[in-house]
Structures are given as C-alpha cells and as structure tokens.
Coordinates of C-alpha atoms in Angstrom, one line a residue:
M1 CA 121.0 91.5 92.4
N2 CA 117.3 90.8 91.8
I3 CA 114.6 93.4 91.9
A4 CA 110.9 93.7 90.9
I5 CA 109.1 96.7 89.5
V6 CA 105.3 96.9 89.8
G7 CA 103.8 98.9 86.9
T8 CA 104.9 98.8 83.3
G9 CA 103.9 102.3 82.4
Y10 CA 106.3 105.0 81.5
V11 CA 108.3 105.0 84.7
G12 CA 108.2 101.3 85.5
L13 CA 109.2 100.1 82.0
V14 CA 112.0 102.6 81.5
S15 CA 113.3 102.0 85.0
G16 CA 113.2 98.2 84.8
T17 CA 114.8 98.1 81.4
C18 CA 117.6 100.5 82.4
F19 CA 118.4 98.5 85.6
A20 CA 118.5 95.3 83.5
E21 CA 120.9 97.0 81.1
M22 CA 123.3 97.4 84.0
G23 CA 123.2 93.6 84.7
I24 CA 120.5 93.5 87.3
D25 CA 117.9 90.8 87.1
V26 CA 114.5 92.6 86.8
T27 CA 111.0 91.3 86.9
C28 CA 108.4 93.8 85.7
V29 CA 104.9 93.2 87.1
D30 CA 101.6 94.5 85.8
I31 CA 98.0 93.5 86.5
D32 CA 97.0 94.0 82.9
P33 CA 97.5 90.6 81.2
H34 CA 97.2 92.1 77.7
K35 CA 100.0 94.5 78.4
I36 CA 102.2 91.7 79.7
D37 CA 101.5 89.5 76.7
C38 CA 102.4 92.4 74.4
L39 CA 105.7 92.9 76.2
L40 CA 106.5 89.2 76.1
R41 CA 106.1 89.5 72.3
G42 CA 108.4 92.5 72.2
E43 CA 105.6 95.1 71.7
I44 CA 106.2 98.3 73.6
P45 CA 103.1 100.1 74.9
I46 CA 104.8 103.5 74.9
Y47 CA 107.0 105.5 72.6
E48 CA 110.3 106.4 73.9
P49 CA 113.5 106.7 71.8
G50 CA 115.9 103.8 72.3
L51 CA 113.6 101.9 74.7
E52 CA 112.3 99.2 72.3
N53 CA 115.8 97.9 71.3
M54 CA 116.9 98.0 74.9
V55 CA 113.9 95.9 76.1
K56 CA 114.5 93.3 73.4
R57 CA 118.2 93.1 74.2
N58 CA 117.6 92.5 77.9
V59 CA 114.8 90.0 77.4
E60 CA 117.0 88.0 75.1
A61 CA 119.8 88.2 77.6
G62 CA 117.5 86.8 80.3
R63 CA 117.8 89.8 82.6
L64 CA 114.3 91.3 82.0
H65 CA 111.1 89.3 82.8
F66 CA 107.4 90.1 82.7
T67 CA 104.6 88.7 84.8
T68 CA 101.2 89.5 86.2
D69 CA 101.9 87.9 89.6
L70 CA 104.1 89.9 92.1
S71 CA 104.0 87.0 94.6
S72 CA 105.7 84.7 92.2
C73 CA 109.0 86.7 92.4
L74 CA 109.0 88.0 95.9
D75 CA 111.1 85.1 97.3
K76 CA 114.1 86.1 95.2
V77 CA 114.1 89.9 95.1
E78 CA 115.7 92.3 97.5
V79 CA 113.9 95.4 96.4
V80 CA 110.4 96.0 95.0
F81 CA 109.7 99.3 93.2
S82 CA 106.2 100.6 93.1
A83 CA 105.8 102.5 89.9
V84 CA 102.0 102.4 89.5
G85 CA 99.8 105.3 88.5
T86 CA 98.6 108.0 90.9
P87 CA 95.9 109.7 88.8
P88 CA 94.3 112.9 90.2
D89 CA 91.0 112.7 92.0
E90 CA 88.3 115.1 91.1
D91 CA 89.6 117.5 93.8
G92 CA 93.1 117.4 92.3
S93 CA 94.6 115.2 95.1
A94 CA 96.6 112.1 94.1
D95 CA 94.7 108.8 94.1
L96 CA 96.7 106.3 96.1
K97 CA 94.6 103.2 95.7
Y98 CA 97.1 101.5 93.3
V99 CA 100.1 102.4 95.6
L100 CA 98.3 101.0 98.6
A101 CA 97.2 97.9 96.7
V102 CA 100.9 97.1 95.9
A103 CA 101.7 97.6 99.6
K104 CA 98.9 95.2 100.6
T105 CA 100.1 92.5 98.2
F106 CA 103.7 93.0 99.4
G107 CA 102.6 92.5 103.0
Q108 CA 100.6 89.4 102.1
H109 CA 103.5 87.6 100.5
I110 CA 106.9 88.6 101.7
K111 CA 108.8 85.9 103.5
K112 CA 112.2 87.7 104.1
Y113 CA 113.5 91.2 104.6
T114 CA 112.6 93.2 101.5
I115 CA 112.5 96.9 100.7
L116 CA 109.4 98.5 99.1
V117 CA 110.4 101.6 97.3
T118 CA 107.8 104.1 96.0
K119 CA 108.9 105.4 92.6
S120 CA 105.5 106.9 91.8
T121 CA 105.0 110.5 92.5
V122 CA 103.1 110.6 95.8
P123 CA 102.1 113.3 98.4
V124 CA 104.1 113.8 101.5
G125 CA 103.0 111.2 104.1
T126 CA 102.4 108.4 101.7
A127 CA 105.3 106.3 103.0
Q128 CA 103.6 106.1 106.4
K129 CA 100.4 104.9 104.8
V130 CA 102.4 102.3 102.8
K131 CA 104.2 101.1 105.9
A132 CA 100.9 100.8 107.8
A133 CA 99.3 98.8 105.0
I134 CA 102.2 96.4 104.9
Q135 CA 102.3 96.0 108.7
A136 CA 98.5 95.4 108.8
E137 CA 98.9 92.5 106.4
L138 CA 101.8 91.0 108.4
D139 CA 99.7 91.3 111.5
K140 CA 96.9 89.4 109.8
R141 CA 99.3 86.6 109.0
G142 CA 100.8 86.6 112.5
E143 CA 104.2 87.1 111.0
K144 CA 107.2 89.2 112.2
I145 CA 109.2 89.9 109.1
D146 CA 111.5 92.8 108.8
F147 CA 110.9 95.2 105.9
D148 CA 111.7 98.8 105.0
V149 CA 109.9 101.4 102.9
A150 CA 111.8 104.1 100.9
S151 CA 111.0 106.9 98.5
N152 CA 112.9 107.1 95.2
P153 CA 111.2 109.7 93.0
E154 CA 111.8 109.7 89.3
F155 CA 113.0 112.6 87.2
L156 CA 112.6 111.3 83.7
K157 CA 111.9 113.6 80.8
E158 CA 109.6 112.0 78.2
G159 CA 111.6 111.8 75.0
A160 CA 114.9 111.5 76.9
A161 CA 114.0 109.1 79.6
V162 CA 116.5 106.4 78.8
K163 CA 119.4 108.9 78.8
D164 CA 118.1 110.5 82.0
F165 CA 118.0 107.1 83.8
M166 CA 121.4 105.9 82.6
T167 CA 123.2 109.2 83.3
P168 CA 121.1 110.8 86.0
D169 CA 122.0 114.3 87.3
R170 CA 120.8 113.1 90.7
V171 CA 119.2 110.1 92.4
V172 CA 117.1 111.0 95.4
V173 CA 116.5 108.3 98.0
G174 CA 114.5 108.9 101.2
T175 CA 114.8 106.3 103.9
E176 CA 114.9 105.9 107.7
S177 CA 117.1 102.8 107.6
E178 CA 120.8 102.4 107.2
R179 CA 120.2 98.8 105.9
A180 CA 118.0 100.1 103.2
R181 CA 120.4 102.9 102.4
K182 CA 123.3 100.5 101.8
I183 CA 121.2 98.3 99.5
M184 CA 119.9 101.3 97.5
Q185 CA 123.5 102.6 97.2
R186 CA 124.6 99.2 95.9
L187 CA 121.7 99.1 93.4
Y188 CA 122.5 102.5 91.9
K189 CA 126.3 102.1 92.0
P190 CA 126.6 101.2 88.3
F191 CA 125.0 104.5 87.4
M192 CA 127.4 106.5 89.6
L193 CA 130.8 105.5 88.1
S194 CA 131.4 108.9 86.6
G195 CA 130.7 110.7 89.9
E196 CA 128.6 110.3 93.1
R197 CA 125.2 111.9 92.5
M198 CA 123.0 110.2 95.1
I199 CA 121.2 112.4 97.6
F200 CA 119.9 110.6 100.7
T201 CA 117.1 112.4 102.7
D202 CA 114.3 111.6 105.1
I203 CA 111.3 110.1 103.4
S204 CA 109.0 113.1 103.6
S205 CA 111.7 115.3 102.0
A206 CA 112.2 112.9 99.1
E207 CA 108.4 112.8 98.5
M208 CA 108.3 116.6 98.5
I209 CA 111.4 117.0 96.2
K210 CA 109.6 115.6 93.1
Y211 CA 106.6 117.9 93.5
A212 CA 108.7 120.9 94.2
A213 CA 110.9 120.3 91.2
N214 CA 108.1 119.9 88.7
S215 CA 106.2 122.8 90.2
M216 CA 109.2 125.1 89.9
L217 CA 109.6 124.2 86.2
A218 CA 105.9 124.7 85.6
T219 CA 106.2 128.1 87.4
R220 CA 109.0 129.2 85.0
I221 CA 106.9 128.3 82.0
S222 CA 103.8 130.1 83.2
F223 CA 105.9 133.1 84.3
M224 CA 107.4 133.4 80.8
N225 CA 104.0 133.0 79.2
D226 CA 102.6 135.8 81.4
I227 CA 105.6 138.0 80.4
A228 CA 105.0 137.1 76.7
N229 CA 101.4 138.2 76.9
L230 CA 102.5 141.5 78.4
C231 CA 105.2 141.9 75.8
E232 CA 102.6 141.9 73.1
L233 CA 100.7 144.7 74.9
V234 CA 103.7 147.0 75.4
G235 CA 105.6 146.2 72.1
A236 CA 108.5 144.2 73.5
D237 CA 109.8 140.9 72.1
V238 CA 109.7 138.0 74.5
N239 CA 112.6 136.2 72.7
M240 CA 114.9 139.2 73.5
V241 CA 113.6 139.3 77.0
R242 CA 114.3 135.6 77.4
K243 CA 117.9 136.0 76.2
G244 CA 118.4 139.0 78.5
I245 CA 117.2 137.3 81.7
G246 CA 118.5 133.9 80.8
S247 CA 122.1 135.2 80.7
D248 CA 121.8 136.0 84.5
T249 CA 123.5 132.9 86.1
R250 CA 121.1 133.2 89.0
I251 CA 118.2 132.5 86.6
G252 CA 119.7 130.4 83.8
K253 CA 118.4 129.7 80.3
K254 CA 116.2 126.6 80.8
F255 CA 112.4 126.5 80.8
L256 CA 112.2 130.2 79.8
Y257 CA 110.5 129.6 76.4
A258 CA 107.1 131.2 75.9
G259 CA 104.5 129.0 74.1
C260 CA 100.9 127.8 74.1
G261 CA 101.0 126.0 77.4
Y262 CA 102.5 123.0 79.1
G263 CA 100.9 119.5 79.3
G264 CA 101.8 115.9 79.8
S265 CA 101.5 113.4 82.7
C266 CA 103.6 115.3 85.3
F267 CA 103.4 119.0 85.5
P268 CA 99.6 119.5 85.5
K269 CA 99.0 116.6 87.9
D270 CA 101.8 117.4 90.2
V271 CA 100.9 121.1 90.5
K272 CA 97.3 120.2 91.3
A273 CA 98.4 117.6 93.9
L274 CA 100.8 120.0 95.6
I275 CA 98.1 122.6 95.8
K276 CA 95.7 120.0 97.3
T277 CA 98.4 118.8 99.8
A278 CA 98.8 122.4 101.0
E279 CA 95.0 122.8 101.4
Q280 CA 94.8 119.6 103.4
N281 CA 97.4 121.1 105.8
G282 CA 95.7 124.5 106.1
Y283 CA 97.9 126.4 103.7
E284 CA 97.2 128.1 100.3
M285 CA 99.8 127.8 97.5
K286 CA 99.0 131.2 95.9
V287 CA 101.8 131.1 93.4
L288 CA 101.0 127.6 92.1
K289 CA 97.3 128.5 91.8
A290 CA 98.4 131.3 89.5
V291 CA 100.7 129.0 87.6
E292 CA 97.8 126.7 86.9
E293 CA 95.5 129.5 86.0
V294 CA 98.0 131.0 83.5
N295 CA 98.7 127.7 81.9
E296 CA 95.0 126.8 81.4
K297 CA 94.4 130.2 79.8
Q298 CA 97.6 129.9 77.6
K299 CA 96.3 126.7 76.0
S300 CA 93.6 128.9 74.3
I301 CA 96.1 131.6 73.2
L302 CA 96.4 130.4 69.6
F303 CA 92.6 130.2 69.2
E304 CA 92.2 133.7 70.7
K305 CA 94.7 135.1 68.3
L306 CA 93.0 133.4 65.3
L307 CA 89.6 134.6 66.5
K308 CA 90.9 138.2 66.7
H309 CA 92.5 137.9 63.2
Y310 CA 89.2 136.9 61.7
G311 CA 87.2 139.5 63.6
G312 CA 85.4 136.9 65.8
E313 CA 84.0 134.6 63.0
L314 CA 85.7 131.3 62.2
N315 CA 82.9 129.2 60.8
G316 CA 84.0 127.4 57.6
E317 CA 87.8 128.0 58.0
T318 CA 90.2 125.1 57.5
V319 CA 92.9 124.9 60.1
A320 CA 96.0 122.7 59.8
L321 CA 97.7 121.7 63.1
W322 CA 101.4 120.6 63.1
G323 CA 101.9 118.6 66.3
L324 CA 99.5 116.9 68.7
A325 CA 101.7 115.5 71.5
F326 CA 102.3 117.8 74.5
K327 CA 106.0 117.9 73.5
P328 CA 108.4 116.3 70.9
E329 CA 109.7 112.8 71.1
T330 CA 106.6 111.4 72.7
D331 CA 103.1 110.3 71.8
D332 CA 101.7 111.5 75.1
M333 CA 98.7 113.8 74.6
R334 CA 97.6 114.0 78.3
E335 CA 96.7 117.7 79.0
A336 CA 98.2 118.6 75.6
P337 CA 97.4 122.1 74.3
A338 CA 96.4 120.5 71.0
V339 CA 93.4 118.8 72.7
V340 CA 92.1 122.2 73.9
L341 CA 92.8 123.8 70.6
I342 CA 91.0 121.1 68.6
D343 CA 87.9 121.4 70.9
K344 CA 87.7 125.2 70.4
L345 CA 88.3 125.1 66.7
T346 CA 85.7 122.4 66.0
A347 CA 83.2 124.1 68.3
A348 CA 83.7 127.3 66.3
G349 CA 82.8 125.5 63.0
C350 CA 86.4 125.0 61.7
T351 CA 87.6 122.0 59.7
V352 CA 90.7 120.7 61.5
K353 CA 93.5 118.8 59.7
V354 CA 96.2 117.3 61.8
Y355 CA 99.7 115.7 61.5
D356 CA 102.1 114.5 64.2
P357 CA 105.1 112.2 63.5
I358 CA 104.2 109.9 66.4
A359 CA 100.9 110.8 68.1
M360 CA 98.4 110.1 65.3
K361 CA 97.3 106.8 66.8
E362 CA 96.9 108.3 70.2
C363 CA 94.9 111.1 68.8
R364 CA 92.5 108.7 67.1
R365 CA 92.1 106.9 70.4
R366 CA 91.3 110.1 72.3
I367 CA 89.1 112.0 70.0
G368 CA 88.1 109.7 67.1
N369 CA 87.2 111.2 63.8
K370 CA 86.7 114.8 65.1
V371 CA 89.6 115.9 62.8
I372 CA 91.1 114.9 59.5
Y373 CA 94.2 112.8 59.8
C374 CA 96.9 113.6 57.2
N375 CA 99.9 111.7 55.8
D376 CA 102.5 114.3 56.4
M377 CA 103.0 118.0 57.3
Y378 CA 102.4 119.3 53.7
D379 CA 99.3 117.1 53.3
A380 CA 97.9 118.7 56.4
A381 CA 98.5 122.2 54.9
V382 CA 96.7 121.5 51.6
D383 CA 93.9 124.0 51.1
A384 CA 94.3 125.2 54.7
D385 CA 93.3 128.8 55.5
V386 CA 95.6 128.7 58.6
L387 CA 98.6 126.7 59.8
M388 CA 99.2 126.4 63.5
L389 CA 102.5 125.0 64.9
V390 CA 101.6 123.4 68.2
T391 CA 104.5 120.9 68.9
E392 CA 108.0 121.8 67.9
W393 CA 109.0 118.5 66.3
K394 CA 112.4 118.7 64.5
E395 CA 110.9 118.0 61.1
F396 CA 108.7 121.1 61.4
R397 CA 111.7 123.5 62.0
M398 CA 112.7 124.1 58.4
P399 CA 109.7 123.7 56.2
D400 CA 109.8 124.4 52.4
W401 CA 108.2 127.7 52.5
S402 CA 107.6 127.8 48.7
T403 CA 105.7 124.4 48.8
L404 CA 103.8 125.5 51.8
H405 CA 102.7 128.8 50.1
E406 CA 101.7 126.9 47.1
V407 CA 99.5 124.3 48.8
M408 CA 97.8 126.5 51.4
K409 CA 94.6 128.5 50.5
Q410 CA 95.9 131.4 52.5
P411 CA 99.5 132.1 53.7
L412 CA 98.7 132.5 57.4
I413 CA 100.8 131.0 60.2
F414 CA 100.3 130.9 64.0
D415 CA 103.5 129.8 65.7
G416 CA 102.7 128.4 69.1
R417 CA 106.3 127.6 70.0
N418 CA 108.2 130.6 68.5
I419 CA 110.4 128.5 66.3
Y420 CA 110.2 130.5 63.1
D421 CA 111.8 133.8 62.1
R422 CA 109.3 136.5 61.4
E423 CA 111.4 138.1 58.6
E424 CA 111.8 134.8 56.8
T425 CA 108.1 134.0 56.9
V426 CA 107.1 137.5 55.8
E427 CA 109.7 137.3 53.0
H428 CA 108.0 134.2 51.7
G429 CA 104.6 135.9 51.6
F430 CA 103.1 134.7 54.9
A431 CA 101.2 136.6 57.6
Y432 CA 102.9 135.5 60.8
Y433 CA 101.8 135.5 64.4
K434 CA 103.9 134.2 67.4
I435 CA 103.7 134.2 71.2
G436 CA 104.9 137.5 72.7

C-alpha cells in the first residue's frame, strides 16, 4: 500500500515513519527544501525518543521517501494525509491556509480515486472547506475524478509519540464514504492485531473529538492548579488531595498533578481554537475560558512565590532554572512556563542560569543570550541564590543534595512540579517551596 504525508513536522514525520515501519510505502512531502535535504541526510528536525533510528531504518529499507513535490507521487498513492500546521491567528482561531493549500494542490494533480485525510487539528467544518477546495480545482480542469475526504485526528504525546502511534489506545476516523472507510481500515489493520481499537464517526464528530480531548486534559490540569492554590490558603496539601480524589474510579489518577502550568503545541492552541469556534457559532465556552485564565496565571506562580519570599525586591539575585521544555522528553518550548518565568526574572533584574538535557539549542534560538547556558544541572546551581525546578526531567529527580548545598550561594528551592520531598530537602538544610 502506498501513501503520502504532507508536512514533516512532529505529526507528519512520526506518522509517516511508523506507517513505514509496518511495511507501507510512504512518501513524506514538505515545501521546505532545507528540511527535506536534512531528512535525506538522516538529520531529524525534532527530538522524539526512538524516532531517529526508525527513520534511518526505513529509509535504508526503501519504504520511506522524502520530496518537496506532492504531485510527483500522487499517481501511485491511495491515501494522502495532510499533517501541515494550523497555527493560531491573532484571535485564537486556527489558521487553515496550509490545510487548504494542500487541498488545492491535491485537486490540481489527482488522476484517479484518492482519499485526502486531514490529520492536522482543525475546527469542525474544515472538511467541507477542504472538499470544496478540491472540487473547485477539478472543475477548473474540467475533470470528473472521484475522491473522498476524511478526518483522522492524532493523539500523540510528545516524548512517547512513537509508542502512541505503534500501539494506539484508539484510532478515530471520520468519513462519509464506505469506500474510504474500508481503505482506512486496511491501512490501520497492522496496528490493530492485538485488538480492534478503531472508532468510525461522521467527519464533524472526528474533528471535534481532538479538541474535546485536549480541552478536557487541560481542564483537569487547571482545576488541580486552582485547588493547589486554595490548598495553600487553607493549609491543605494538594498531593494528599490528589491521591484522595484520584482513587475515585469516576475521576481516575491521570492529569491531576499541580504544577507551574501547561504549555506545548497542543493544549494552549486547541483550547483557544475551541473557544473561538464556539464564539463563531454564538456560544460562550465559560469553563474553557477559565481553564485558559488559570493556566496563564499559573505560569507566573514560581515568580510570585519568589517575589513574596524576598519581600518584593529581586534585583541582583541569581536564579538557576532546571528545565526549559514544556515537559520532559521533548525540546518543545512553545508556550512553556519557563519562557514566561525567564521574562519575569530578567525584567526584575535577576541573573538567570539555565540547564535542560535537550532544549538548550531551542532556548538559544528563541531567546538568544538573555540567560546563561550551563553544562549540567550542578553547573547551573553554582553561586545561585535560588534553584527553580521547572521541567521534571528524570535526571533532576534525585539530586545530590550535599553537592547542591555546597555549590549554591543560598539553599533555597522552588519546586514547580512537586517532585521533591519537603522533609528530605529541609533535612539537608534547604528552604523549600512547592505548589499547593
């Protein structure tokens, strides 16, 4: 079976590589010639555990190809996945120009029945726009060629994307066509051998599922951060509260961890887009507006705690940050709490020293020399007045407290992910602050 995937970003590259791993012939397409050249040389533009070796293996096996020209492979493929970006406009709505550009190219060049599947996260109603764009191009050509559109949202977690794709907990496909349904079922069959996990819906429902899923997870995070902030005021411990409510099977344990806010490429963008979709249809998503408001405020929580500790004056303090990416196992700093924290600390006159196992290069690209880049976690702590844990990388979980106490100017820790034990840190001579 031959397929094409347009877009070699996070979703497109992971999806294409995993399909190739199952024996499918995949052509990945991108309009950026530099990115394609890098991929042809075996250079991966994103960090994702296990992906680089898988890409190399499937390129060498002749199952994974890269090109800048979609039209060059349309004759041989049965399915084209659109995995291009949908960045937020200034008003929070999803920008569909890249999605519609793919549809236009598809309509200009198909010569036989082909399915165009939207894998990008797009608002409800996008499939109709895609279908219209394709048909408009076919009308210009004076051609009558059968095609179908479908929605196949992705549910990949950064840092575990390869595993998520290879062993999915569900595959959602929205389509109006039995022909398309059968082809999509055949395409995903290798991933279903341990049990059928495909969910077929109408297209609008498939488009909504992705937004609803991410918005629910974001809601749980903001809810727990709100509870954590209240816990501090009333003398409760949010970790105990989390265990108590998480043991309720109706609630469950996942995404109940308080912290310094969520970030990344999905949650912030999708929450904004769903709020905007509601507005465009005359409805107000009051809960999601509160979720977004709580999260934006939470990104400043460590700064506010530090400011309170120092009585409102931070000028001249040296602050060490452990972690820059929005979460472990990725170099993604989009909407990361660390970005907000760095801005506030430097504006207050602090010297900021940073270390992240993977995201240092990305941080340099984003903010330049605004901070001091360090060689390791202890190097960042040298002569620091404050240590802030921002991203819970595994290597930060069990620091050598004696070494840390020795190299820091002051033994002061702000734990933005609640990974340390208060008694242990106090026993080693540290003043310790957590969330909630």
